[in-house]
Amino acid sequence: MLVISAEQVHKCFSFEKLIESLKVGFARPSGSPPRNVYELNTVTHDAFAVLPAWNEHFIGVKAFTYFPHNEELGFKSLYSKIMLFNREFGEPLALIDGTSVTLWRTACVSALASHYLSNSDARHLVFFGSGNLAPYMIGAHLSVRPINKVTIIARNMDKANILLEQLSKQYVDVSFAVGVADEQTISSADIISCATGAKKPLFDGAWLSEGTHIDLIGNHHHDARECDSATIARANVFVDSRINVLKEAGELLIPIKEGIFSQSDVIAELSEMHKLQWQRQVDQITVFKSVGMALSDLLAAGLVYGLNS
């Protein structure tokens, strides 16, 4: 059985390679039960999660711990491993670093959704967040659309400026700036991607211009949200997994409670998008809400295993 480190994972991936693997994998038969997240402490919100999935090649399970206050004590806030088994005989194949896989697959799931949902000529990306996911998210979005301007909005200005410097060197043909969530910035966005720990909406949905695509990945709580009800009311809404999103995500659960949205208003989940009859109109607003699902972990881990075996 292989033990595959984070360094090996990072060497395996490119955005283009993983997005294509996800696109093919989500269009094929698979099993992906609801992920199980167990809150260990209602005060600190320490959590443990288990995500199983399988397809014709592999069986996999990702387990992770999330202790949000760990960094104050000198530990990482997230630890994760993926166990991969052979589908034909059930033989254990590999133990793979899950944290690095999660960074890549989270970003590439959002980019795959943007490939299906955003306008093909999208040029301006507004990105909320400056954490570990930020460079992966921005890079993945740049790989699927001809974006030439990125505005970074974050609470931590030091981290935002470090990210700005890093990305400016990496993507020399793209203009990067640190901005604020005002009407001018939001209305000028073609794509808005949010990867934050925010509990309340990050922008006013009334400011959105027609044709904007909104990508929401940061929130996993039923009583919190990164966008407001006005955004959901104006948008065509898609998700990575109906079961998981409608169990966890306040972005949809709060508007449902308010009576302005219903579960049946979700147009499709990611595994259905390749066969959608729905066609985007240039002036339509779209929302993709993701909370994470095991199939994306399985597909990414399978790609890593194939390149290391």
Coordinates of C-alpha atoms in Angstrom, one line a residue:
M1 CA 0.0 0.0 0.0
L2 CA 1.3 3.4 -1.0
V3 CA 1.6 6.3 1.4
I4 CA 1.4 9.5 -0.7
S5 CA 2.5 12.8 0.9
A6 CA 1.3 16.4 0.3
E7 CA 4.4 17.1 -1.7
Q8 CA 3.6 14.2 -4.1
V9 CA 0.0 15.4 -4.4
H10 CA 1.1 18.9 -5.4
K11 CA 3.5 17.5 -8.0
C12 CA 0.7 15.5 -9.6
F13 CA -1.9 18.2 -10.3
S14 CA -2.5 21.0 -12.7
F15 CA -5.8 22.8 -12.8
E16 CA -6.4 21.7 -16.4
K17 CA -5.7 18.1 -15.6
L18 CA -7.8 17.8 -12.5
I19 CA -10.8 19.8 -13.9
E20 CA -10.9 17.5 -16.9
S21 CA -10.7 14.4 -14.5
L22 CA -13.6 15.8 -12.4
K23 CA -15.6 16.6 -15.5
V24 CA -15.4 13.0 -16.8
G25 CA -15.8 11.5 -13.4
F26 CA -18.9 13.4 -12.4
A27 CA -20.6 12.3 -15.7
R28 CA -20.1 8.6 -14.9
P29 CA -22.0 6.3 -12.5
S30 CA -20.8 6.5 -8.9
G31 CA -21.9 6.3 -5.3
S32 CA -21.6 9.3 -3.0
P33 CA -23.7 9.1 0.2
P34 CA -24.2 12.2 2.4
R35 CA -21.1 13.3 4.2
N36 CA -21.3 13.0 7.9
V37 CA -20.0 15.9 10.0
Y38 CA -19.9 15.5 13.7
E39 CA -19.6 18.6 15.9
L40 CA -17.4 17.7 18.9
N41 CA -17.7 20.9 20.8
T42 CA -20.6 23.4 20.4
V43 CA -18.5 26.2 21.8
T44 CA -15.3 25.8 19.8
H45 CA -17.0 24.1 16.8
D46 CA -14.4 21.4 16.7
A47 CA -15.6 18.8 14.2
F48 CA -14.8 15.4 12.7
A49 CA -16.1 14.4 9.3
V50 CA -16.2 11.2 7.2
L51 CA -16.9 11.3 3.4
P52 CA -17.3 7.9 1.5
A53 CA -17.6 7.4 -2.2
W54 CA -17.0 4.8 -5.0
N55 CA -17.0 4.4 -8.7
E56 CA -16.0 1.7 -11.2
H57 CA -12.3 2.0 -10.3
F58 CA -12.0 2.9 -6.6
I59 CA -13.6 2.9 -3.2
G60 CA -12.5 5.8 -1.0
V61 CA -13.1 7.5 2.3
K62 CA -11.8 10.9 3.4
A63 CA -11.7 11.6 7.1
F64 CA -10.8 15.0 8.5
T65 CA -10.7 17.0 11.7
Y66 CA -11.4 20.7 11.9
F67 CA -10.4 22.5 15.0
P68 CA -10.8 26.3 14.2
H69 CA -8.8 27.5 17.2
N70 CA -5.8 25.2 16.7
E71 CA -3.5 27.8 15.1
E72 CA -3.6 29.8 18.3
L73 CA -2.0 26.7 20.0
G74 CA 0.6 26.0 17.3
F75 CA -1.4 23.2 15.4
K76 CA -3.0 23.2 12.0
S77 CA -6.8 23.8 12.0
L78 CA -7.4 21.0 9.5
Y79 CA -6.0 17.5 9.3
S80 CA -7.2 15.1 6.6
K81 CA -6.4 11.7 5.1
I82 CA -7.9 9.7 2.2
M83 CA -7.9 5.9 2.2
L84 CA -8.2 4.4 -1.3
F85 CA -9.3 0.8 -2.1
N86 CA -9.5 -1.2 -5.3
R87 CA -13.1 -1.4 -6.5
E88 CA -12.8 -4.9 -7.9
F89 CA -11.4 -6.7 -4.9
G90 CA -11.5 -4.2 -2.1
E91 CA -7.8 -4.2 -1.7
P92 CA -6.2 -1.2 0.1
L93 CA -4.2 0.8 -2.3
A94 CA -3.1 4.1 -0.8
L95 CA -3.2 6.5 2.1
I96 CA -3.1 9.9 0.6
D97 CA -2.7 13.3 2.2
G98 CA -6.2 14.8 2.2
T99 CA -5.5 18.4 3.0
S100 CA -3.6 19.0 -0.2
V101 CA -6.1 17.0 -2.2
T102 CA -8.9 19.2 -0.7
L103 CA -7.2 22.4 -1.7
W104 CA -7.0 21.3 -5.3
R105 CA -10.3 19.6 -5.7
T106 CA -12.2 22.4 -4.0
A107 CA -10.8 25.0 -6.4
C108 CA -11.3 22.7 -9.4
V109 CA -14.9 21.9 -8.5
S110 CA -15.7 25.6 -8.5
A111 CA -13.8 26.1 -11.8
L112 CA -15.7 23.2 -13.4
A113 CA -19.0 24.8 -12.3
S114 CA -17.9 28.1 -13.7
H115 CA -17.1 26.3 -17.0
Y116 CA -20.7 25.2 -17.1
L117 CA -22.3 28.3 -15.7
S118 CA -20.4 31.5 -16.2
N119 CA -20.3 33.6 -19.3
S120 CA -17.5 32.4 -21.6
D121 CA -16.1 35.9 -22.0
A122 CA -15.9 36.6 -18.2
R123 CA -13.0 39.1 -17.6
H124 CA -13.3 40.4 -14.0
L125 CA -13.1 38.1 -11.0
V126 CA -13.9 39.4 -7.6
F127 CA -12.5 37.1 -4.9
F128 CA -13.4 37.2 -1.2
G129 CA -10.8 35.6 1.1
S130 CA -7.1 35.4 1.7
G131 CA -6.6 32.0 3.3
N132 CA -4.9 28.8 2.2
L133 CA -7.5 28.2 -0.5
A134 CA -7.2 31.6 -2.1
P135 CA -4.3 31.0 -4.6
Y136 CA -5.9 27.7 -5.7
M137 CA -9.3 29.2 -6.2
I138 CA -8.1 32.1 -8.2
G139 CA -5.7 30.0 -10.3
A140 CA -8.5 27.5 -11.1
H141 CA -10.9 30.3 -12.2
L142 CA -8.2 31.8 -14.4
S143 CA -7.7 28.4 -16.1
V144 CA -11.3 28.2 -17.4
R145 CA -12.1 31.8 -18.3
P146 CA -10.2 34.7 -20.0
I147 CA -10.0 36.7 -16.8
N148 CA -7.6 39.6 -17.0
K149 CA -8.6 41.4 -13.8
V150 CA -8.8 40.1 -10.2
T151 CA -10.0 42.1 -7.2
I152 CA -9.1 40.6 -3.9
I153 CA -11.3 41.5 -0.9
A154 CA -10.3 40.3 2.6
R155 CA -10.5 41.3 6.2
N156 CA -6.7 40.7 6.8
M157 CA -5.0 43.3 4.7
D158 CA -1.5 41.9 5.3
K159 CA -2.5 38.5 4.0
A160 CA -4.3 40.1 1.1
N161 CA -1.2 42.1 0.0
I162 CA 1.0 39.0 0.3
L163 CA -1.5 37.1 -1.9
L164 CA -1.5 40.0 -4.3
E165 CA 2.3 40.0 -4.6
Q166 CA 2.4 36.2 -5.0
L167 CA -0.3 36.1 -7.8
S168 CA 1.1 39.1 -9.6
K169 CA 4.4 37.3 -10.1
Q170 CA 2.7 34.0 -11.1
Y171 CA 0.2 35.5 -13.5
V172 CA 1.9 38.4 -15.2
D173 CA -0.8 39.0 -17.8
V174 CA -3.5 39.5 -15.1
S175 CA -4.1 42.8 -13.2
F176 CA -4.5 42.2 -9.5
A177 CA -5.7 44.7 -6.9
V178 CA -6.9 44.7 -3.3
G179 CA -10.4 46.3 -3.1
V180 CA -13.5 46.7 -1.0
A181 CA -17.0 45.3 -1.3
D182 CA -18.8 48.4 -2.6
E183 CA -21.4 48.8 -5.3
Q184 CA -18.9 49.8 -8.0
T185 CA -16.7 46.7 -7.4
I186 CA -19.6 44.2 -7.1
S187 CA -21.5 45.6 -10.1
S188 CA -18.3 45.4 -12.3
A189 CA -17.7 41.7 -11.5
D190 CA -18.3 38.9 -14.1
I191 CA -17.5 36.2 -11.5
I192 CA -17.6 36.5 -7.7
S193 CA -16.0 33.7 -5.7
C194 CA -16.2 33.6 -1.9
A195 CA -14.0 31.4 0.3
T196 CA -14.4 33.0 3.7
G197 CA -15.4 32.2 7.3
A198 CA -18.0 35.0 7.1
K199 CA -21.2 34.5 9.0
K200 CA -23.1 37.3 7.3
P201 CA -23.5 38.2 3.6
L202 CA -20.4 39.7 2.0
F203 CA -22.2 42.0 -0.5
D204 CA -25.6 43.4 -1.4
G205 CA -27.3 41.2 -4.0
A206 CA -29.0 44.3 -5.4
W207 CA -25.6 45.4 -6.7
L208 CA -25.1 42.4 -9.0
S209 CA -25.1 43.1 -12.7
E210 CA -26.9 40.9 -15.1
G211 CA -24.8 37.9 -16.2
T212 CA -22.8 37.6 -13.0
H213 CA -21.8 34.1 -11.8
I214 CA -21.4 33.7 -8.0
D215 CA -19.4 30.9 -6.5
L216 CA -19.9 30.2 -2.8
I217 CA -17.6 27.7 -0.9
G218 CA -16.8 29.1 2.5
N219 CA -19.8 28.5 4.7
H220 CA -20.9 25.1 6.0
H221 CA -23.4 26.2 8.7
H222 CA -27.2 26.4 8.4
D223 CA -27.4 29.7 10.2
A224 CA -24.6 31.5 8.3
R225 CA -24.1 32.6 4.7
E226 CA -21.8 34.4 2.3
C227 CA -24.6 35.9 0.2
D228 CA -27.9 37.5 1.0
S229 CA -31.4 36.4 0.1
A230 CA -31.6 39.0 -2.7
T231 CA -28.8 37.2 -4.5
I232 CA -30.6 33.8 -4.3
A233 CA -33.9 35.3 -5.3
R234 CA -32.3 36.8 -8.5
A235 CA -30.3 33.8 -9.4
N236 CA -30.5 30.4 -11.2
V237 CA -29.1 28.2 -8.4
F238 CA -26.9 25.1 -8.7
V239 CA -25.1 23.0 -6.1
D240 CA -22.4 20.4 -5.8
S241 CA -24.7 18.1 -3.9
R242 CA -28.3 18.7 -3.1
I243 CA -28.2 16.4 0.0
N244 CA -25.2 18.1 1.5
V245 CA -26.1 21.7 0.6
L246 CA -29.7 21.4 1.8
K247 CA -28.5 20.0 5.0
E248 CA -25.8 22.5 5.8
A249 CA -25.8 25.7 3.8
G250 CA -27.5 28.8 5.2
E251 CA -27.2 30.4 1.7
L252 CA -30.2 28.3 0.7
L253 CA -31.7 27.3 4.1
I254 CA -32.3 30.8 5.2
P255 CA -34.1 31.9 2.0
I256 CA -36.1 28.6 2.2
K257 CA -37.1 29.5 5.8
E258 CA -38.1 33.0 4.6
G259 CA -40.3 31.5 2.0
I260 CA -38.5 33.1 -1.0
F261 CA -36.8 29.9 -2.2
S262 CA -37.6 26.2 -2.2
Q263 CA -35.6 23.0 -2.5
S264 CA -37.2 22.4 -5.9
D265 CA -35.7 25.7 -7.2
V266 CA -32.2 24.1 -7.3
I267 CA -31.8 23.5 -11.0
A268 CA -29.1 20.8 -10.9
E269 CA -26.2 19.4 -8.9
L270 CA -22.7 18.9 -10.4
S271 CA -23.2 15.3 -11.6
E272 CA -26.2 16.5 -13.7
M273 CA -24.6 19.5 -15.4
H274 CA -23.1 17.6 -18.3
K275 CA -26.6 16.6 -19.5
L276 CA -28.5 19.8 -18.7
Q277 CA -31.1 21.0 -21.1
W278 CA -30.8 24.4 -19.3
Q279 CA -28.9 27.0 -21.4
R280 CA -27.4 30.1 -19.9
Q281 CA -28.7 33.4 -21.2
V282 CA -26.1 36.2 -21.2
D283 CA -28.0 38.3 -18.8
Q284 CA -28.8 35.6 -16.2
I285 CA -27.3 35.5 -12.8
T286 CA -26.1 32.1 -11.6
V287 CA -25.1 30.8 -8.2
F288 CA -23.1 27.7 -7.5
K289 CA -23.1 26.7 -3.8
S290 CA -20.6 24.0 -2.7
V291 CA -20.0 22.4 0.7
G292 CA -17.8 19.6 -0.5
M293 CA -18.6 16.0 -1.5
A294 CA -16.7 12.7 -1.4
L295 CA -16.8 12.0 -5.1
S296 CA -14.5 14.9 -5.9
D297 CA -12.1 13.6 -3.3
L298 CA -12.3 10.1 -4.8
L299 CA -11.7 11.4 -8.3
A300 CA -8.7 13.5 -7.3
A301 CA -7.2 10.8 -5.1
G302 CA -7.6 8.3 -8.0
L303 CA -5.7 10.6 -10.3
V304 CA -2.9 10.9 -7.7
Y305 CA -2.7 7.2 -7.2
G306 CA -2.6 6.5 -10.9
L307 CA 0.3 8.9 -11.3
N308 CA 2.3 7.4 -8.4
S309 CA 1.6 3.7 -8.9

